[in-house]
Every structure is written in structure tokens, then in C-alpha cells.
Amino acid sequence: MDEPSITALKAAFIRSQVRHLETPLEPSTQWRDLLLPEPTEGHLSDKMIQDLVSKVNDKIKQHNRLIFSTQSQRHVAEQIESLHWTLVSADDADPDLDTVAIRRDADLTDSEFIASLPQDYDGGLHLHPDHRPREREGREGPGDAEREERYTRMREELLSLSQQRDVLKGKLAQYRRLQQLMEPLREPQENIQPNLVTRDGELSQELARMRVLLARVTAQVGEMGKTTRPHEEGQPNAAQTDQQKLARVMGWGEVG
């Protein structure tokens, strides 16, 4: 399955926040206790409060539909991704020509990318600033030896996991092919039962028809042998074609 893009992730986050804003307001059950003593002429009933809150909720829905439309949310998400790639592209322009650049959005789950990682961490890797939080915060990072050892260990682990995943993908593809082959067995009454020789079954009826046809052919062949043998002894016939022989056996008459 493909990984979601930055736009899709940001759009999903914006939608979740908009849903929070669309949550209907509910008056507190103790709102009367928070008010000063009401005058006798300005009494607020519960129905008036409910009507007022309902109107406010309608206004909020109208506002959200107008301001936070689907197109607007998508546009904001695309702008965020555009700014992200602008930052990454600007940072990638800094490394030397002989360095191996690893982008901030590098897909470390892709087998080809994992295999392309350099074997040694000799200072030739150019990492995005987001990969170097300590340097970004002004703190001293680990030494070159420790960094190289850590890189080698993590690269080997990543290669091992990638190979295991490729093996599992192969097994998954094989199991899916087997599942496809076993698909006809899901409905045995429709796909298997008609092909079994059972009493009053379709295959049994077909075999019975074949037996009748075989008996008829055998009888006609026997009758034809009795009637043609004397004639053949007295006067030889010309060679007959296979089609003519079959016509005589089946009783179709003469075939030219």
C-alpha cells in the first residue's frame, strides 16, 4: 500500500480540527446558578435558551461551510506541502557534489532506497536539518566514530528487515494465488456437487444418457455386421470414407 502524501496527512489533520469546531454547543445544566437574581419581568425560560443555542449552532455551521470548505482545506494542505518541499530543496542545494544527500522525506521503507544507502558513514552523508536536532539546538552531537558505528548498525538492521519483508511479500503473493485457486471451493453446492456422481445428480444423468447411446451404437454395429457380411463375401465393396462408415453406423443414410 502506498504511503499517504504530505497533502493527504495535512488535509486529514485540518478536517479533524474542523470537526471539533463543528461540535454543537450545549448550555450548561447549571447556567441559572451562575446568573444574578433575575428580575420578575425578564425571566429566561429553558426553551428560550435552547432556541438561542440552536440559532448559534446554525450560524456556526454556516460559517464553517463558508470558511472551511473542502476546497479551502485542500488548498491549505497543498500550500503546506509546497512550503515543505521549498525548505527541503533549499537545504539540498548546500551539500558538495561528492556527498550522498538523504532528504527529509526519504522513504526508508522502500527496498531500492535502502539498498542504495552507502555502506560507510565517512562524513559524506548530507542530512536534512530535521535529522540533526542536537546541532539545530546548538548542542554538541556524538563523535564521528560513534556516529559511524551507529549508522552501520542501523543500516545493517534496516537491510535485514527489508529482506525479511521481501520474503514475506513473496509468501503473501503465493498465498493469494492459492486463495485464488481455492476460490471455486467456497460454494461447494454450486461448484463441486454438480460434478459428483450421485443418485439423480447431473453427472449421473449424463452418464446414463451415454450408456443408452453406447448401447444403441453397439446394437447397430452388430446388426450392420450381420447384414453386410454375406454381401461382402459375394461382391467386394469400394473403400468407404470414415464419414460414410459413421453414417451407416448411426443410420443416417447414404452420404455422398
mmCIF file of C-alpha atoms in Angstrom:
data_model
loop_
_atom_site.group_PDB
_atom_site.id
_atom_site.type_symbol
_atom_site.label_atom_id
_atom_site.label_comp_id
_atom_site.label_asym_id
_atom_site.label_seq_id
_atom_site.Cartn_x
_atom_site.Cartn_y
_atom_site.Cartn_z
ATOM 1 C CA MET A 1 0.000 0.000 0.000
ATOM 2 C CA ASP A 2 1.327 3.467 -0.917
ATOM 3 C CA GLU A 3 2.228 5.841 1.883
ATOM 4 C CA PRO A 4 -0.079 8.891 2.224
ATOM 5 C CA SER A 5 1.302 12.137 0.830
ATOM 6 C CA ILE A 6 2.007 15.227 2.902
ATOM 7 C CA THR A 7 -1.079 16.883 1.441
ATOM 8 C CA ALA A 8 -3.265 13.934 2.475
ATOM 9 C CA LEU A 9 -1.855 13.925 6.011
ATOM 10 C CA LYS A 10 -2.289 17.662 6.487
ATOM 11 C CA ALA A 11 -5.776 17.603 4.968
ATOM 12 C CA ALA A 12 -6.795 14.850 7.388
ATOM 13 C CA PHE A 13 -5.465 16.882 10.317
ATOM 14 C CA ILE A 14 -7.338 20.006 9.184
ATOM 15 C CA ARG A 15 -10.569 18.018 8.813
ATOM 16 C CA SER A 16 -10.220 16.688 12.348
ATOM 17 C CA GLN A 17 -9.812 20.216 13.701
ATOM 18 C CA VAL A 18 -12.793 21.482 11.709
ATOM 19 C CA ARG A 19 -14.904 18.666 13.156
ATOM 20 C CA HIS A 20 -14.011 19.932 16.620
ATOM 21 C CA LEU A 21 -15.241 23.385 15.628
ATOM 22 C CA GLU A 22 -18.485 21.890 14.306
ATOM 23 C CA THR A 23 -19.342 20.281 17.637
ATOM 24 C CA PRO A 24 -22.744 21.707 18.656
ATOM 25 C CA LEU A 25 -22.813 23.948 21.706
ATOM 26 C CA GLU A 26 -24.818 22.813 24.700
ATOM 27 C CA PRO A 27 -25.918 25.101 27.532
ATOM 28 C CA SER A 28 -24.703 24.150 30.962
ATOM 29 C CA THR A 29 -27.209 22.389 33.175
ATOM 30 C CA GLN A 30 -26.288 24.811 35.961
ATOM 31 C CA TRP A 31 -26.349 28.018 33.975
ATOM 32 C CA ARG A 32 -29.030 29.542 36.204
ATOM 33 C CA ASP A 33 -26.792 29.258 39.245
ATOM 34 C CA LEU A 34 -24.193 31.433 37.521
ATOM 35 C CA LEU A 35 -26.580 34.343 36.919
ATOM 36 C CA LEU A 36 -27.570 37.146 39.234
ATOM 37 C CA PRO A 37 -31.098 37.086 40.603
ATOM 38 C CA GLU A 38 -33.405 37.586 37.647
ATOM 39 C CA PRO A 39 -35.945 40.413 37.597
ATOM 40 C CA THR A 40 -39.554 39.415 37.564
ATOM 41 C CA GLU A 41 -40.129 40.850 34.071
ATOM 42 C CA GLY A 42 -37.016 39.421 32.347
ATOM 43 C CA HIS A 43 -37.330 35.737 33.152
ATOM 44 C CA LEU A 44 -35.415 33.421 30.773
ATOM 45 C CA SER A 45 -37.087 30.105 30.160
ATOM 46 C CA ASP A 46 -35.278 26.939 29.215
ATOM 47 C CA LYS A 47 -36.987 26.957 25.830
ATOM 48 C CA MET A 48 -35.651 30.432 25.053
ATOM 49 C CA ILE A 49 -32.131 29.317 25.922
ATOM 50 C CA GLN A 50 -32.445 26.208 23.749
ATOM 51 C CA ASP A 51 -33.733 28.272 20.815
ATOM 52 C CA LEU A 52 -30.873 30.733 21.217
ATOM 53 C CA VAL A 53 -28.247 27.987 21.336
ATOM 54 C CA SER A 54 -29.814 26.307 18.301
ATOM 55 C CA LYS A 55 -29.566 29.544 16.307
ATOM 56 C CA VAL A 56 -25.934 29.968 17.350
ATOM 57 C CA ASN A 57 -25.175 26.412 16.227
ATOM 58 C CA ASP A 58 -26.797 27.106 12.858
ATOM 59 C CA LYS A 59 -24.640 30.213 12.450
ATOM 60 C CA ILE A 60 -21.531 28.197 13.308
ATOM 61 C CA LYS A 61 -22.410 25.561 10.698
ATOM 62 C CA GLN A 62 -22.949 28.226 8.042
ATOM 63 C CA HIS A 63 -19.654 29.876 8.944
ATOM 64 C CA ASN A 64 -17.729 26.589 8.823
ATOM 65 C CA ARG A 65 -19.240 25.627 5.471
ATOM 66 C CA LEU A 66 -18.288 29.014 4.062
ATOM 67 C CA ILE A 67 -14.791 29.383 5.528
ATOM 68 C CA PHE A 68 -13.670 25.767 5.960
ATOM 69 C CA SER A 69 -14.956 24.251 2.729
ATOM 70 C CA THR A 70 -13.383 21.103 1.314
ATOM 71 C CA GLN A 71 -11.654 23.121 -1.394
ATOM 72 C CA SER A 72 -10.216 25.537 1.181
ATOM 73 C CA GLN A 73 -8.920 22.699 3.346
ATOM 74 C CA ARG A 74 -7.283 21.062 0.329
ATOM 75 C CA HIS A 75 -5.729 24.369 -0.736
ATOM 76 C CA VAL A 76 -4.191 24.939 2.703
ATOM 77 C CA ALA A 77 -2.818 21.380 2.783
ATOM 78 C CA GLU A 78 -1.244 21.826 -0.663
ATOM 79 C CA GLN A 79 0.349 25.107 0.446
ATOM 80 C CA ILE A 80 1.859 23.363 3.480
ATOM 81 C CA GLU A 81 3.364 20.662 1.265
ATOM 82 C CA SER A 82 4.684 23.279 -1.169
ATOM 83 C CA LEU A 83 6.420 25.144 1.669
ATOM 84 C CA HIS A 84 7.830 21.869 2.963
ATOM 85 C CA TRP A 85 9.390 20.986 -0.388
ATOM 86 C CA THR A 86 10.733 24.512 -0.781
ATOM 87 C CA LEU A 87 12.589 24.147 2.515
ATOM 88 C CA VAL A 88 13.912 20.712 1.560
ATOM 89 C CA SER A 89 15.060 21.868 -1.884
ATOM 90 C CA ALA A 90 16.873 24.860 -0.416
ATOM 91 C CA ASP A 91 18.702 22.658 2.069
ATOM 92 C CA ASP A 92 19.619 20.063 -0.572
ATOM 93 C CA ALA A 93 21.404 22.750 -2.582
ATOM 94 C CA ASP A 94 24.066 23.110 0.148
ATOM 95 C CA PRO A 95 25.960 19.775 0.062
ATOM 96 C CA ASP A 96 29.080 19.199 -2.005
ATOM 97 C CA LEU A 97 28.971 17.284 -5.253
ATOM 98 C CA ASP A 98 30.561 14.155 -3.761
ATOM 99 C CA THR A 99 28.101 13.814 -0.887
ATOM 100 C CA VAL A 100 25.114 11.481 -0.668
ATOM 101 C CA ALA A 101 22.046 13.553 0.183
ATOM 102 C CA ILE A 102 19.284 11.997 2.275
ATOM 103 C CA ARG A 103 16.149 14.089 2.044
ATOM 104 C CA ARG A 104 13.884 14.754 4.971
ATOM 105 C CA ASP A 105 11.084 12.887 3.183
ATOM 106 C CA ALA A 106 13.321 9.932 2.280
ATOM 107 C CA ASP A 107 11.241 6.759 2.184
ATOM 108 C CA LEU A 108 13.226 4.400 4.392
ATOM 109 C CA THR A 109 10.619 1.691 3.755
ATOM 110 C CA ASP A 110 11.479 1.392 0.048
ATOM 111 C CA SER A 111 13.703 -1.602 -0.699
ATOM 112 C CA GLU A 112 15.554 0.098 -3.559
ATOM 113 C CA PHE A 113 16.310 3.182 -1.468
ATOM 114 C CA ILE A 114 17.526 1.045 1.430
ATOM 115 C CA ALA A 115 19.854 -0.871 -0.885
ATOM 116 C CA SER A 116 21.248 2.422 -2.253
ATOM 117 C CA LEU A 117 22.384 3.672 1.169
ATOM 118 C CA PRO A 118 26.200 3.968 1.321
ATOM 119 C CA GLN A 119 27.952 1.250 3.241
ATOM 120 C CA ASP A 120 30.177 3.574 5.272
ATOM 121 C CA TYR A 121 29.326 6.731 7.151
ATOM 122 C CA ASP A 122 32.505 8.660 6.357
ATOM 123 C CA GLY A 123 31.134 12.143 6.677
ATOM 124 C CA GLY A 124 29.918 12.061 3.093
ATOM 125 C CA LEU A 125 26.256 11.949 4.053
ATOM 126 C CA HIS A 126 24.318 15.174 3.946
ATOM 127 C CA LEU A 127 21.344 15.015 6.285
ATOM 128 C CA HIS A 128 18.414 17.371 6.409
ATOM 129 C CA PRO A 129 18.488 19.692 9.472
ATOM 130 C CA ASP A 130 15.454 17.896 10.880
ATOM 131 C CA HIS A 131 17.660 14.792 11.136
ATOM 132 C CA ARG A 132 20.144 16.717 13.301
ATOM 133 C CA PRO A 133 18.118 18.055 16.250
ATOM 134 C CA ARG A 134 21.131 18.446 18.512
ATOM 135 C CA GLU A 135 23.015 20.556 16.001
ATOM 136 C CA ARG A 136 19.900 22.609 15.351
ATOM 137 C CA GLU A 137 19.584 23.336 19.066
ATOM 138 C CA GLY A 138 23.255 24.253 19.403
ATOM 139 C CA ARG A 139 24.203 21.134 21.378
ATOM 140 C CA GLU A 140 27.212 19.007 20.616
ATOM 141 C CA GLY A 141 26.400 15.770 18.858
ATOM 142 C CA PRO A 142 28.129 12.402 19.122
ATOM 143 C CA GLY A 143 31.631 11.916 17.768
ATOM 144 C CA ASP A 144 32.401 10.659 14.282
ATOM 145 C CA ALA A 145 33.344 7.170 15.485
ATOM 146 C CA GLU A 146 30.163 6.761 17.474
ATOM 147 C CA ARG A 147 28.098 8.208 14.643
ATOM 148 C CA GLU A 148 29.676 5.860 12.093
ATOM 149 C CA GLU A 149 29.143 2.837 14.341
ATOM 150 C CA ARG A 150 25.522 3.762 14.907
ATOM 151 C CA TYR A 151 24.949 4.337 11.191
ATOM 152 C CA THR A 152 26.495 0.974 10.258
ATOM 153 C CA ARG A 153 24.403 -0.852 12.854
ATOM 154 C CA MET A 154 21.157 0.814 11.815
ATOM 155 C CA ARG A 155 21.887 0.274 8.101
ATOM 156 C CA GLU A 156 22.504 -3.447 8.621
ATOM 157 C CA GLU A 157 19.338 -3.748 10.687
ATOM 158 C CA LEU A 158 17.376 -1.886 8.022
ATOM 159 C CA LEU A 159 18.728 -4.159 5.276
ATOM 160 C CA SER A 160 17.850 -7.248 7.309
ATOM 161 C CA LEU A 161 14.309 -6.042 7.929
ATOM 162 C CA SER A 162 13.916 -5.136 4.259
ATOM 163 C CA GLN A 163 14.993 -8.634 3.182
ATOM 164 C CA GLN A 164 12.606 -10.234 5.678
ATOM 165 C CA ARG A 165 9.798 -8.064 4.367
ATOM 166 C CA ASP A 166 10.584 -9.066 0.767
ATOM 167 C CA VAL A 167 10.387 -12.734 1.792
ATOM 168 C CA LEU A 168 7.042 -12.115 3.498
ATOM 169 C CA LYS A 169 5.779 -10.284 0.419
ATOM 170 C CA GLY A 170 6.675 -13.313 -1.694
ATOM 171 C CA LYS A 171 4.819 -15.622 0.693
ATOM 172 C CA LEU A 172 1.838 -13.285 0.702
ATOM 173 C CA ALA A 173 1.724 -13.302 -3.104
ATOM 174 C CA GLN A 174 1.905 -17.113 -3.076
ATOM 175 C CA TYR A 175 -0.895 -17.388 -0.517
ATOM 176 C CA ARG A 176 -3.032 -15.016 -2.546
ATOM 177 C CA ARG A 177 -2.526 -17.183 -5.640
ATOM 178 C CA LEU A 178 -3.516 -20.252 -3.628
ATOM 179 C CA GLN A 179 -6.559 -18.410 -2.330
ATOM 180 C CA GLN A 180 -7.496 -17.572 -5.900
ATOM 181 C CA LEU A 181 -7.159 -21.217 -6.911
ATOM 182 C CA MET A 182 -9.303 -22.296 -3.955
ATOM 183 C CA GLU A 183 -11.999 -19.756 -4.755
ATOM 184 C CA PRO A 184 -14.255 -22.311 -6.540
ATOM 185 C CA LEU A 185 -14.390 -24.360 -3.328
ATOM 186 C CA ARG A 186 -16.142 -21.536 -1.480
ATOM 187 C CA GLU A 187 -19.538 -22.601 -2.887
ATOM 188 C CA PRO A 188 -19.399 -26.424 -2.904
ATOM 189 C CA GLN A 189 -23.107 -26.842 -3.583
ATOM 190 C CA GLU A 190 -22.808 -24.859 -6.813
ATOM 191 C CA ASN A 191 -19.264 -25.619 -7.985
ATOM 192 C CA ILE A 192 -18.482 -29.140 -6.680
ATOM 193 C CA GLN A 193 -21.715 -31.022 -6.060
ATOM 194 C CA PRO A 194 -22.901 -30.947 -9.708
ATOM 195 C CA ASN A 195 -19.651 -32.696 -10.749
ATOM 196 C CA LEU A 196 -20.021 -35.589 -8.293
ATOM 197 C CA VAL A 197 -21.557 -38.946 -9.292
ATOM 198 C CA THR A 198 -24.587 -39.098 -7.023
ATOM 199 C CA ARG A 199 -28.065 -40.507 -7.382
ATOM 200 C CA ASP A 200 -30.204 -38.206 -9.529
ATOM 201 C CA GLY A 201 -27.209 -35.894 -9.953
ATOM 202 C CA GLU A 202 -26.383 -34.060 -13.178
ATOM 203 C CA LEU A 203 -23.284 -36.138 -13.844
ATOM 204 C CA SER A 204 -25.173 -39.356 -13.118
ATOM 205 C CA GLN A 205 -27.887 -38.412 -15.606
ATOM 206 C CA GLU A 206 -25.286 -37.603 -18.245
ATOM 207 C CA LEU A 207 -23.586 -40.972 -17.706
ATOM 208 C CA ALA A 208 -26.958 -42.719 -18.083
ATOM 209 C CA ARG A 209 -27.531 -40.969 -21.416
ATOM 210 C CA MET A 210 -24.062 -42.015 -22.557
ATOM 211 C CA ARG A 211 -24.800 -45.653 -21.644
ATOM 212 C CA VAL A 212 -28.008 -45.593 -23.702
ATOM 213 C CA LEU A 213 -26.180 -44.067 -26.654
ATOM 214 C CA LEU A 214 -23.374 -46.630 -26.354
ATOM 215 C CA ALA A 215 -25.898 -49.486 -26.304
ATOM 216 C CA ARG A 216 -27.622 -48.138 -29.410
ATOM 217 C CA VAL A 217 -24.344 -47.777 -31.294
ATOM 218 C CA THR A 218 -23.225 -51.266 -30.260
ATOM 219 C CA ALA A 219 -26.535 -52.784 -31.393
ATOM 220 C CA GLN A 220 -26.439 -51.022 -34.747
ATOM 221 C CA VAL A 221 -22.852 -52.072 -35.343
ATOM 222 C CA GLY A 222 -23.812 -55.676 -34.625
ATOM 223 C CA GLU A 223 -26.824 -55.532 -36.956
ATOM 224 C CA MET A 224 -24.774 -53.916 -39.674
ATOM 225 C CA GLY A 225 -22.155 -56.644 -39.402
ATOM 226 C CA LYS A 226 -24.797 -59.377 -39.821
ATOM 227 C CA THR A 227 -26.414 -57.798 -42.862
ATOM 228 C CA THR A 228 -23.269 -56.768 -44.709
ATOM 229 C CA ARG A 229 -21.106 -59.861 -44.183
ATOM 230 C CA PRO A 230 -22.858 -62.092 -46.804
ATOM 231 C CA HIS A 231 -22.919 -59.254 -49.294
ATOM 232 C CA GLU A 232 -19.248 -58.528 -48.776
ATOM 233 C CA GLU A 233 -18.361 -62.192 -49.282
ATOM 234 C CA GLY A 234 -20.086 -62.294 -52.642
ATOM 235 C CA GLN A 235 -19.095 -58.889 -54.008
ATOM 236 C CA PRO A 236 -16.361 -56.647 -52.557
ATOM 237 C CA ASN A 237 -17.288 -53.048 -51.928
ATOM 238 C CA ALA A 238 -15.224 -49.998 -52.730
ATOM 239 C CA ALA A 239 -13.307 -48.394 -49.908
ATOM 240 C CA GLN A 240 -15.509 -46.215 -47.728
ATOM 241 C CA THR A 241 -14.575 -42.983 -46.052
ATOM 242 C CA ASP A 242 -14.770 -42.507 -42.298
ATOM 243 C CA GLN A 243 -17.759 -40.212 -42.748
ATOM 244 C CA GLN A 244 -19.644 -42.871 -44.708
ATOM 245 C CA LYS A 245 -18.838 -45.529 -42.112
ATOM 246 C CA LEU A 246 -20.109 -43.296 -39.317
ATOM 247 C CA ALA A 247 -23.296 -42.535 -41.280
ATOM 248 C CA ARG A 248 -24.008 -46.235 -41.711
ATOM 249 C CA VAL A 249 -23.444 -46.927 -38.004
ATOM 250 C CA MET A 250 -25.711 -44.103 -36.896
ATOM 251 C CA GLY A 251 -28.355 -44.899 -39.514
ATOM 252 C CA TRP A 252 -28.154 -41.558 -41.292
ATOM 253 C CA GLY A 253 -28.475 -42.972 -44.760
ATOM 254 C CA GLU A 254 -26.087 -42.619 -47.629
ATOM 255 C CA VAL A 255 -23.619 -39.765 -47.500
ATOM 256 C CA GLY A 256 -22.075 -38.597 -50.751
#
